[in-house]
mmCIF file of C-alpha atoms in Angstrom:
data_model
loop_
_atom_site.group_PDB
_atom_site.id
_atom_site.type_symbol
_atom_site.label_atom_id
_atom_site.label_comp_id
_atom_site.label_asym_id
_atom_site.label_seq_id
_atom_site.Cartn_x
_atom_site.Cartn_y
_atom_site.Cartn_z
ATOM 1 C CA MET A 1431 23.282 5.776 2.723
ATOM 2 C CA PRO A 1432 22.483 8.560 4.934
ATOM 3 C CA SER A 1433 20.766 7.871 8.472
ATOM 4 C CA SER A 1434 17.036 8.557 9.058
ATOM 5 C CA ALA A 1435 17.973 11.235 11.385
ATOM 6 C CA ALA A 1436 19.902 13.076 8.400
ATOM 7 C CA ARG A 1437 17.214 12.809 5.990
ATOM 8 C CA ASN A 1438 14.486 14.078 8.584
ATOM 9 C CA ASP A 1439 15.782 17.429 8.714
ATOM 10 C CA ARG A 1440 13.374 18.526 5.956
ATOM 11 C CA PHE A 1441 10.477 17.724 8.029
ATOM 12 C CA PRO A 1442 9.394 19.098 11.493
ATOM 13 C CA PRO A 1443 9.203 16.595 14.084
ATOM 14 C CA ASP A 1444 5.480 17.001 14.566
ATOM 15 C CA ARG A 1445 4.972 16.093 10.876
ATOM 16 C CA LEU A 1446 7.252 12.851 11.251
ATOM 17 C CA LEU A 1447 5.443 11.983 14.517
ATOM 18 C CA ALA A 1448 2.232 12.013 12.238
ATOM 19 C CA LEU A 1449 3.691 9.650 9.678
ATOM 20 C CA HIS A 1450 5.163 7.599 12.649
ATOM 21 C CA ARG A 1451 1.529 7.297 13.769
ATOM 22 C CA THR A 1452 0.510 6.163 10.451
ATOM 23 C CA MET A 1453 3.188 3.235 10.396
ATOM 24 C CA GLN A 1454 2.224 2.216 14.060
ATOM 25 C CA LEU A 1455 -1.518 2.199 12.830
ATOM 26 C CA ILE A 1456 -0.800 -0.026 9.945
ATOM 27 C CA ARG A 1457 1.586 -2.296 12.006
ATOM 28 C CA ALA A 1458 -0.666 -2.843 14.907
ATOM 29 C CA THR A 1459 -3.906 -3.241 12.468
ATOM 30 C CA GLU A 1460 -2.068 -5.975 10.449
ATOM 31 C CA THR A 1461 -0.778 -7.789 13.530
ATOM 32 C CA THR A 1462 -4.553 -7.676 14.743
ATOM 33 C CA LEU A 1463 -5.503 -9.127 11.344
ATOM 34 C CA ALA A 1464 -2.944 -11.983 11.647
ATOM 35 C CA LYS A 1465 -4.682 -13.141 14.939
ATOM 36 C CA LEU A 1466 -8.059 -12.756 13.518
ATOM 37 C CA PHE A 1467 -7.137 -14.771 10.547
ATOM 38 C CA ALA A 1468 -5.380 -17.595 12.899
ATOM 39 C CA ASP A 1469 -8.761 -17.512 14.765
ATOM 40 C CA SER A 1470 -10.640 -17.970 11.537
ATOM 41 C CA GLU A 1471 -12.574 -14.621 11.807
ATOM 42 C CA ILE A 1472 -11.610 -13.563 8.277
ATOM 43 C CA PRO A 1473 -12.876 -15.339 5.268
ATOM 44 C CA GLY A 1474 -10.437 -16.139 2.354
ATOM 45 C CA PHE A 1475 -6.802 -14.939 2.352
ATOM 46 C CA ILE A 1476 -4.994 -11.965 3.346
ATOM 47 C CA HIS A 1477 -1.582 -10.696 2.580
ATOM 48 C CA LEU A 1478 0.100 -8.540 5.009
ATOM 49 C CA SER A 1479 2.547 -5.689 4.552
ATOM 50 C CA VAL A 1480 4.460 -5.975 7.836
ATOM 51 C CA GLY A 1481 7.900 -4.458 7.196
ATOM 52 C CA GLN A 1482 7.026 -2.227 4.391
ATOM 53 C CA GLU A 1483 4.961 0.276 6.602
ATOM 54 C CA ALA A 1484 7.335 3.205 5.639
ATOM 55 C CA VAL A 1485 6.481 3.263 1.963
ATOM 56 C CA ALA A 1486 2.861 3.459 2.729
ATOM 57 C CA ALA A 1487 3.132 6.202 5.089
ATOM 58 C CA GLY A 1488 5.731 8.225 3.197
ATOM 59 C CA VAL A 1489 4.203 8.112 -0.245
ATOM 60 C CA ILE A 1490 0.499 8.490 0.641
ATOM 61 C CA GLY A 1491 1.606 11.111 3.015
ATOM 62 C CA ALA A 1492 2.884 13.175 -0.068
ATOM 63 C CA LEU A 1493 -0.537 13.126 -1.754
ATOM 64 C CA GLY A 1494 -3.080 15.708 -2.074
ATOM 65 C CA PRO A 1495 -6.966 15.553 -1.833
ATOM 66 C CA ARG A 1496 -7.411 15.444 -5.585
ATOM 67 C CA ASP A 1497 -4.614 12.595 -6.121
ATOM 68 C CA THR A 1498 -5.640 9.102 -6.500
ATOM 69 C CA PHE A 1499 -4.187 5.491 -6.313
ATOM 70 C CA ALA A 1500 -4.366 1.965 -7.222
ATOM 71 C CA THR A 1501 -2.938 -0.637 -4.863
ATOM 72 C CA THR A 1502 -2.183 -4.232 -4.821
ATOM 73 C CA HIS A 1503 -3.180 -7.490 -3.112
ATOM 74 C CA ARG A 1504 -0.594 -6.155 -0.065
ATOM 75 C CA GLY A 1505 -2.427 -3.007 0.133
ATOM 76 C CA HIS A 1506 -3.800 -2.530 3.525
ATOM 77 C CA GLY A 1507 -1.107 0.031 4.508
ATOM 78 C CA HIS A 1508 -1.785 2.322 1.768
ATOM 79 C CA VAL A 1509 -5.519 2.564 2.445
ATOM 80 C CA LEU A 1510 -4.916 2.988 6.017
ATOM 81 C CA ALA A 1511 -2.497 5.616 5.370
ATOM 82 C CA ARG A 1512 -5.048 7.387 3.160
ATOM 83 C CA GLY A 1513 -7.595 7.651 5.922
ATOM 84 C CA VAL A 1514 -10.042 4.879 5.364
ATOM 85 C CA ALA A 1515 -12.361 4.467 8.196
ATOM 86 C CA LEU A 1516 -11.079 2.081 10.612
ATOM 87 C CA ASP A 1517 -14.312 0.495 11.517
ATOM 88 C CA LEU A 1518 -15.445 0.249 7.725
ATOM 89 C CA PHE A 1519 -12.103 -1.273 7.156
ATOM 90 C CA PHE A 1520 -12.324 -4.046 9.756
ATOM 91 C CA LYS A 1521 -15.974 -4.820 8.609
ATOM 92 C CA GLU A 1522 -14.783 -5.181 5.011
ATOM 93 C CA ILE A 1523 -12.005 -7.489 5.907
ATOM 94 C CA MET A 1524 -14.222 -9.526 8.115
ATOM 95 C CA GLY A 1525 -16.789 -9.818 5.520
ATOM 96 C CA ARG A 1526 -19.396 -7.768 7.278
ATOM 97 C CA ALA A 1527 -22.468 -5.945 5.723
ATOM 98 C CA GLY A 1528 -21.423 -2.486 6.836
ATOM 99 C CA GLY A 1529 -17.961 -2.741 5.169
ATOM 100 C CA ILE A 1530 -16.577 -0.094 2.887
ATOM 101 C CA CYS A 1531 -17.835 -2.425 -0.122
ATOM 102 C CA GLY A 1532 -20.579 -4.168 1.696
ATOM 103 C CA GLY A 1533 -18.305 -7.080 2.637
ATOM 104 C CA ARG A 1534 -18.065 -8.355 -0.697
ATOM 105 C CA GLY A 1535 -14.498 -7.248 -1.553
ATOM 106 C CA GLY A 1536 -12.407 -8.316 1.540
ATOM 107 C CA SER A 1537 -8.882 -7.862 2.002
ATOM 108 C CA MET A 1538 -7.915 -7.687 -1.833
ATOM 109 C CA HIS A 1539 -10.472 -5.383 -3.055
ATOM 110 C CA VAL A 1540 -10.768 -2.518 -0.603
ATOM 111 C CA ALA A 1541 -11.750 0.700 -2.275
ATOM 112 C CA ASP A 1542 -12.984 4.089 -1.308
ATOM 113 C CA LEU A 1543 -13.356 6.361 -4.221
ATOM 114 C CA THR A 1544 -14.397 9.241 -1.792
ATOM 115 C CA LEU A 1545 -10.571 9.243 -0.844
ATOM 116 C CA GLY A 1546 -9.078 8.634 -4.391
ATOM 117 C CA VAL A 1547 -8.653 4.924 -3.364
ATOM 118 C CA LEU A 1548 -9.189 3.319 -6.828
ATOM 119 C CA GLY A 1549 -8.985 -0.138 -5.234
ATOM 120 C CA ALA A 1550 -6.716 -3.155 -4.288
ATOM 121 C CA ASN A 1551 -6.636 -6.075 -6.713
ATOM 122 C CA GLY A 1552 -6.122 -9.616 -6.672
ATOM 123 C CA ILE A 1553 -4.341 -9.884 -9.964
ATOM 124 C CA VAL A 1554 -0.662 -8.893 -10.096
ATOM 125 C CA GLY A 1555 -0.237 -5.754 -11.859
ATOM 126 C CA ALA A 1556 -3.968 -5.232 -12.600
ATOM 127 C CA GLY A 1557 -3.819 -1.784 -10.599
ATOM 128 C CA LEU A 1558 -1.358 -0.288 -12.939
ATOM 129 C CA PRO A 1559 -3.916 0.209 -15.895
ATOM 130 C CA LEU A 1560 -6.484 1.673 -13.423
ATOM 131 C CA ALA A 1561 -3.984 4.181 -12.337
ATOM 132 C CA THR A 1562 -3.085 4.972 -15.777
ATOM 133 C CA GLY A 1563 -6.598 5.592 -16.550
ATOM 134 C CA SER A 1564 -7.021 7.758 -13.709
ATOM 135 C CA ALA A 1565 -3.839 9.758 -14.746
ATOM 136 C CA LEU A 1566 -5.315 10.229 -18.275
ATOM 137 C CA ALA A 1567 -8.484 11.535 -16.553
ATOM 138 C CA HIS A 1568 -6.551 13.935 -14.344
ATOM 139 C CA GLN A 1569 -4.813 15.224 -17.523
ATOM 140 C CA THR A 1570 -8.060 15.433 -19.513
ATOM 141 C CA ARG A 1571 -10.064 17.146 -16.927
ATOM 142 C CA ARG A 1572 -7.163 19.470 -15.935
ATOM 143 C CA SER A 1573 -7.708 18.516 -12.266
ATOM 144 C CA GLY A 1574 -4.278 19.161 -11.196
ATOM 145 C CA GLY A 1575 -4.279 15.574 -9.680
ATOM 146 C CA VAL A 1576 -1.725 12.898 -9.741
ATOM 147 C CA ALA A 1577 -2.311 9.139 -9.812
ATOM 148 C CA VAL A 1578 0.013 6.848 -8.250
ATOM 149 C CA ALA A 1579 0.297 3.046 -9.233
ATOM 150 C CA PHE A 1580 1.825 0.819 -6.403
ATOM 151 C CA PHE A 1581 3.222 -2.548 -7.587
ATOM 152 C CA GLY A 1582 5.518 -5.072 -6.235
ATOM 153 C CA ASP A 1583 8.794 -6.056 -7.922
ATOM 154 C CA GLY A 1584 7.118 -9.386 -8.857
ATOM 155 C CA ALA A 1585 4.885 -7.290 -11.426
ATOM 156 C CA MET A 1586 8.027 -6.107 -13.302
ATOM 157 C CA ALA A 1587 7.592 -8.996 -15.815
ATOM 158 C CA GLU A 1588 3.849 -8.206 -16.460
ATOM 159 C CA GLY A 1589 3.059 -6.843 -19.805
ATOM 160 C CA ALA A 1590 0.723 -4.340 -18.061
ATOM 161 C CA LEU A 1591 3.637 -2.434 -16.513
ATOM 162 C CA HIS A 1592 5.478 -2.055 -19.877
ATOM 163 C CA GLU A 1593 2.250 -0.885 -21.662
ATOM 164 C CA CYS A 1594 1.464 1.559 -18.887
ATOM 165 C CA LEU A 1595 4.958 3.025 -18.687
ATOM 166 C CA ASN A 1596 4.736 3.322 -22.802
ATOM 167 C CA MET A 1597 1.348 5.076 -22.515
ATOM 168 C CA ALA A 1598 2.387 7.188 -19.699
ATOM 169 C CA ALA A 1599 5.370 8.324 -21.273
ATOM 170 C CA LEU A 1600 3.725 8.942 -24.742
ATOM 171 C CA TRP A 1601 1.127 11.002 -23.207
ATOM 172 C CA ARG A 1602 3.151 12.634 -20.384
ATOM 173 C CA LEU A 1603 0.683 11.637 -17.748
ATOM 174 C CA PRO A 1604 0.711 12.983 -14.299
ATOM 175 C CA MET A 1605 1.762 9.690 -12.763
ATOM 176 C CA VAL A 1606 4.033 8.058 -10.333
ATOM 177 C CA PHE A 1607 4.893 4.360 -10.501
ATOM 178 C CA VAL A 1608 6.075 3.127 -6.919
ATOM 179 C CA CYS A 1609 7.557 -0.157 -6.728
ATOM 180 C CA GLU A 1610 7.720 -1.790 -3.383
ATOM 181 C CA ASN A 1611 10.647 -3.908 -4.196
ATOM 182 C CA ASN A 1612 11.044 -6.629 -1.384
ATOM 183 C CA GLY A 1613 13.049 -8.905 -3.378
ATOM 184 C CA TRP A 1614 10.138 -11.648 -3.788
ATOM 185 C CA SER A 1615 7.991 -12.524 -6.509
ATOM 186 C CA GLU A 1616 5.581 -14.389 -4.462
ATOM 187 C CA PHE A 1617 7.600 -17.437 -3.619
ATOM 188 C CA SER A 1618 10.572 -16.919 -5.831
ATOM 189 C CA PRO A 1619 13.554 -14.290 -5.664
ATOM 190 C CA THR A 1620 12.706 -11.550 -8.200
ATOM 191 C CA SER A 1621 15.978 -12.071 -9.821
ATOM 192 C CA ARG A 1622 14.617 -15.385 -11.121
ATOM 193 C CA GLN A 1623 11.650 -13.783 -12.605
ATOM 194 C CA PHE A 1624 12.854 -10.673 -14.407
ATOM 195 C CA ALA A 1625 16.127 -10.170 -16.226
ATOM 196 C CA ALA A 1626 16.271 -6.499 -16.225
ATOM 197 C CA THR A 1627 16.314 -3.770 -13.552
ATOM 198 C CA LEU A 1628 13.506 -1.045 -13.059
ATOM 199 C CA ASP A 1629 15.950 1.724 -13.839
ATOM 200 C CA LYS A 1630 16.754 0.418 -17.205
ATOM 201 C CA LEU A 1631 13.025 -0.409 -17.990
ATOM 202 C CA GLY A 1632 12.111 3.148 -17.126
ATOM 203 C CA ALA A 1633 15.042 4.464 -19.259
ATOM 204 C CA ALA A 1634 13.784 2.576 -22.332
ATOM 205 C CA PHE A 1635 10.492 4.594 -22.093
ATOM 206 C CA GLY A 1636 12.477 7.979 -20.920
ATOM 207 C CA ILE A 1637 10.791 7.964 -17.660
ATOM 208 C CA PRO A 1638 13.061 9.254 -14.596
ATOM 209 C CA HIS A 1639 13.836 6.648 -12.162
ATOM 210 C CA ARG A 1640 14.733 7.131 -8.400
ATOM 211 C CA GLN A 1641 15.718 4.336 -6.029
ATOM 212 C CA ILE A 1642 15.554 4.725 -2.279
ATOM 213 C CA ASP A 1643 15.797 3.040 0.945
ATOM 214 C CA GLY A 1644 12.124 1.961 1.587
ATOM 215 C CA ASN A 1645 12.509 1.308 5.225
ATOM 216 C CA ASP A 1646 13.891 4.993 6.142
ATOM 217 C CA LEU A 1647 10.450 7.059 6.689
ATOM 218 C CA GLY A 1648 12.478 10.209 6.352
ATOM 219 C CA ALA A 1649 13.818 9.239 2.860
ATOM 220 C CA VAL A 1650 10.575 7.996 1.486
ATOM 221 C CA ALA A 1651 8.516 11.061 2.595
ATOM 222 C CA GLU A 1652 11.202 13.327 1.004
ATOM 223 C CA ALA A 1653 11.661 11.381 -2.109
ATOM 224 C CA ALA A 1654 7.672 11.039 -2.425
ATOM 225 C CA THR A 1655 7.195 14.629 -2.108
ATOM 226 C CA GLU A 1656 9.644 15.612 -4.633
ATOM 227 C CA VAL A 1657 8.584 13.002 -7.203
ATOM 228 C CA VAL A 1658 4.768 13.416 -6.897
ATOM 229 C CA GLU A 1659 5.250 17.198 -7.367
ATOM 230 C CA ALA A 1660 7.342 16.696 -10.177
ATOM 231 C CA ALA A 1661 4.941 14.313 -12.087
ATOM 232 C CA ARG A 1662 2.150 16.895 -11.245
ATOM 233 C CA THR A 1663 3.459 19.045 -14.185
ATOM 234 C CA GLY A 1664 6.364 17.146 -15.777
ATOM 235 C CA GLY A 1665 5.021 13.785 -16.640
ATOM 236 C CA PRO A 1666 5.610 10.166 -15.395
ATOM 237 C CA ARG A 1667 8.044 9.256 -12.621
ATOM 238 C CA ILE A 1668 9.138 6.079 -11.114
ATOM 239 C CA LEU A 1669 10.138 5.553 -7.509
ATOM 240 C CA GLU A 1670 11.530 2.192 -6.679
ATOM 241 C CA CYS A 1671 11.607 1.730 -2.701
ATOM 242 C CA ILE A 1672 13.776 -1.091 -1.350
ATOM 243 C CA THR A 1673 12.032 -2.656 1.341
ATOM 244 C CA THR A 1674 11.550 -6.023 3.369
ATOM 245 C CA ARG A 1675 8.474 -8.302 3.684
ATOM 246 C CA TRP A 1676 8.391 -10.014 6.968
ATOM 247 C CA HIS A 1677 5.526 -12.661 6.535
ATOM 248 C CA GLY A 1678 4.957 -14.893 3.605
ATOM 249 C CA HIS A 1679 3.449 -14.264 0.403
ATOM 250 C CA PHE A 1680 0.050 -14.805 2.002
ATOM 251 C CA GLU A 1681 -0.582 -15.249 5.851
ATOM 252 C CA GLY A 1682 0.078 -18.908 6.921
ATOM 253 C CA ASP A 1683 2.698 -19.283 4.369
ATOM 254 C CA PRO A 1684 5.429 -21.342 5.904
ATOM 255 C CA GLN A 1685 8.214 -19.520 3.781
ATOM 256 C CA ARG A 1686 10.123 -22.825 3.516
ATOM 257 C CA TYR A 1687 11.853 -21.378 0.436
ATOM 258 C CA ARG A 1688 13.312 -18.593 2.497
ATOM 259 C CA ASN A 1689 16.616 -18.635 4.317
ATOM 260 C CA ALA A 1690 15.775 -18.797 8.246
ATOM 261 C CA ASP A 1691 18.805 -16.459 8.983
ATOM 262 C CA GLU A 1692 17.211 -13.950 6.664
ATOM 263 C CA ILE A 1693 13.840 -14.167 8.291
ATOM 264 C CA ALA A 1694 15.408 -13.686 11.780
ATOM 265 C CA ALA A 1695 17.527 -10.589 10.732
ATOM 266 C CA LEU A 1696 14.434 -8.855 9.277
ATOM 267 C CA PRO A 1697 13.646 -6.974 12.389
ATOM 268 C CA GLU A 1698 17.068 -5.417 12.395
ATOM 269 C CA ASN A 1699 15.741 -3.186 9.521
ATOM 270 C CA ASP A 1700 12.403 -2.326 11.107
ATOM 271 C CA PRO A 1701 11.121 0.974 9.796
ATOM 272 C CA LEU A 1702 9.252 1.631 12.911
ATOM 273 C CA ARG A 1703 12.337 1.112 15.068
ATOM 274 C CA ARG A 1704 14.307 3.210 12.813
ATOM 275 C CA SER A 1705 11.725 5.903 12.823
ATOM 276 C CA ALA A 1706 11.250 5.954 16.623
ATOM 277 C CA GLU A 1707 15.156 6.400 17.167
ATOM 278 C CA ALA A 1708 15.162 9.235 14.638
ATOM 279 C CA LEU A 1709 12.149 11.085 16.536
ATOM 280 C CA LEU A 1710 13.695 10.437 20.063
ATOM 281 C CA ALA A 1711 17.011 11.890 18.340
ATOM 282 C CA ALA A 1712 14.991 15.044 17.209
ATOM 283 C CA GLY A 1713 13.735 15.626 20.859
ATOM 284 C CA ILE A 1714 10.574 13.750 20.691
ATOM 285 C CA GLU A 1715 9.670 12.359 24.214
ATOM 286 C CA GLU A 1716 9.514 8.830 24.930
ATOM 287 C CA GLU A 1717 6.083 9.282 26.607
ATOM 288 C CA ALA A 1718 5.029 10.819 23.388
ATOM 289 C CA LEU A 1719 5.722 7.633 21.472
ATOM 290 C CA ALA A 1720 4.143 5.650 24.188
ATOM 291 C CA THR A 1721 0.924 7.638 24.250
ATOM 292 C CA LEU A 1722 0.836 7.196 20.487
ATOM 293 C CA VAL A 1723 1.067 3.454 20.802
ATOM 294 C CA ALA A 1724 -1.812 3.536 23.258
ATOM 295 C CA SER A 1725 -4.128 5.811 20.953
ATOM 296 C CA VAL A 1726 -3.628 3.480 17.983
ATOM 297 C CA ASP A 1727 -4.478 0.441 20.216
ATOM 298 C CA ALA A 1728 -7.588 1.966 21.552
ATOM 299 C CA ASP A 1729 -8.816 2.824 18.045
ATOM 300 C CA ILE A 1730 -8.126 -0.528 16.751
ATOM 301 C CA ALA A 1731 -9.993 -2.076 19.782
ATOM 302 C CA THR A 1732 -13.178 0.303 19.067
ATOM 303 C CA ALA A 1733 -13.232 -0.452 15.269
ATOM 304 C CA LEU A 1734 -12.891 -4.209 15.942
ATOM 305 C CA GLU A 1735 -15.772 -4.317 18.426
ATOM 306 C CA ALA A 1736 -17.849 -2.432 15.810
ATOM 307 C CA ALA A 1737 -16.822 -5.060 13.167
ATOM 308 C CA ARG A 1738 -17.681 -7.930 15.373
ATOM 309 C CA ALA A 1739 -21.292 -6.532 16.151
ATOM 310 C CA ASP A 1740 -21.903 -5.823 12.580
ATOM 311 C CA VAL A 1741 -24.162 -8.283 10.701
ATOM 312 C CA LEU A 1742 -23.157 -10.705 7.891
ATOM 313 C CA PRO A 1743 -24.617 -9.791 4.413
ATOM 314 C CA ASP A 1744 -27.905 -11.451 3.531
ATOM 315 C CA PHE A 1745 -27.908 -14.080 0.822
ATOM 316 C CA ASP A 1746 -29.763 -11.760 -1.770
ATOM 317 C CA ALA A 1747 -27.136 -9.009 -1.533
ATOM 318 C CA ALA A 1748 -24.975 -11.305 -3.629
ATOM 319 C CA PHE A 1749 -27.156 -10.825 -6.533
ATOM 320 C CA ARG A 1750 -27.433 -6.858 -6.187
ATOM 321 C CA ASP A 1751 -25.400 -4.677 -8.490
ATOM 322 C CA VAL A 1752 -24.602 -7.567 -10.799
ATOM 323 C CA TYR A 1753 -27.095 -6.239 -13.536
ATOM 324 C CA THR A 1754 -28.363 -2.774 -14.215
ATOM 325 C CA PRO A 1755 -31.962 -2.839 -13.433
ATOM 326 C CA THR A 1756 -34.267 -2.476 -16.286
ATOM 327 C CA THR A 1757 -38.125 -1.757 -16.735
ATOM 328 C CA LEU A 1758 -39.871 -3.561 -19.558
ATOM 329 C CA THR A 1759 -42.390 -1.671 -21.611
ATOM 330 C CA ALA A 1760 -45.422 -3.061 -22.956
ATOM 331 C CA GLY A 1761 -44.792 -4.812 -26.227
ATOM 332 C CA ALA A 1762 -40.976 -5.068 -25.778
#
């Protein structure tokens, strides 16, 4: 497979540096979240995407302002790449009243419709129908937008995927199915959960499939740009990104089901390291990369301070927006 440096020729160094910053933001944010979770500052569970940052940066970086996407329970990277306000993000994850969703959704339900973020989802594969509906809306309204559905390889056995592939193909919807294939279906190798492969599944519905190295930022950015634009006018596409999940299914998962040598070798395929090496080879100075890291760390520190200073939702907030308010008239 061609190296990152070879694939990066299509993009100017400043563009790749911006995408690298997105990856750094995702990595540093999730590293911070891991510490907050260990210190009991985050309620509920979190599912981290450490090791998969190139997919989020490359795919979201290819989207335009009209485009939409639905993400998964492992979706922090996608929403951060889209530009969700960092302070609101931390407030939401930490259950604060000032969060994007008022602190109600937490890690698995971050959404921001103003940015086209249809939402994360705690149910495997449940974001697929949301994105399919959004693609239909784009087509019906002739908005020129594309809808992206992120899903993991563990969702390949879900009926929702098969149904959405069928509808997207039948109606030639402007939609991209992005599979983050990290080889694991929660606690089991995906090969033990699904008998087919995604390329053959796509072929059954006549949907073009493309598989790439999901830890190569240049490869993801290039493929995503081409696939998104193809879907915009030519109907659905599948982009399968082979990537790596460094942490367990959920934060705190001891991963006893996983080979220790495999876990130890994961940093050898670190998308951030590979991207940094490609940038240096392209002439970016080490000082620029160091400045980028410092800038990201400062932004996270500011956002975290704001989140910790925010209040918790009051008890009555749990009952708001549950029912549509009605006004009873006389004699009703």
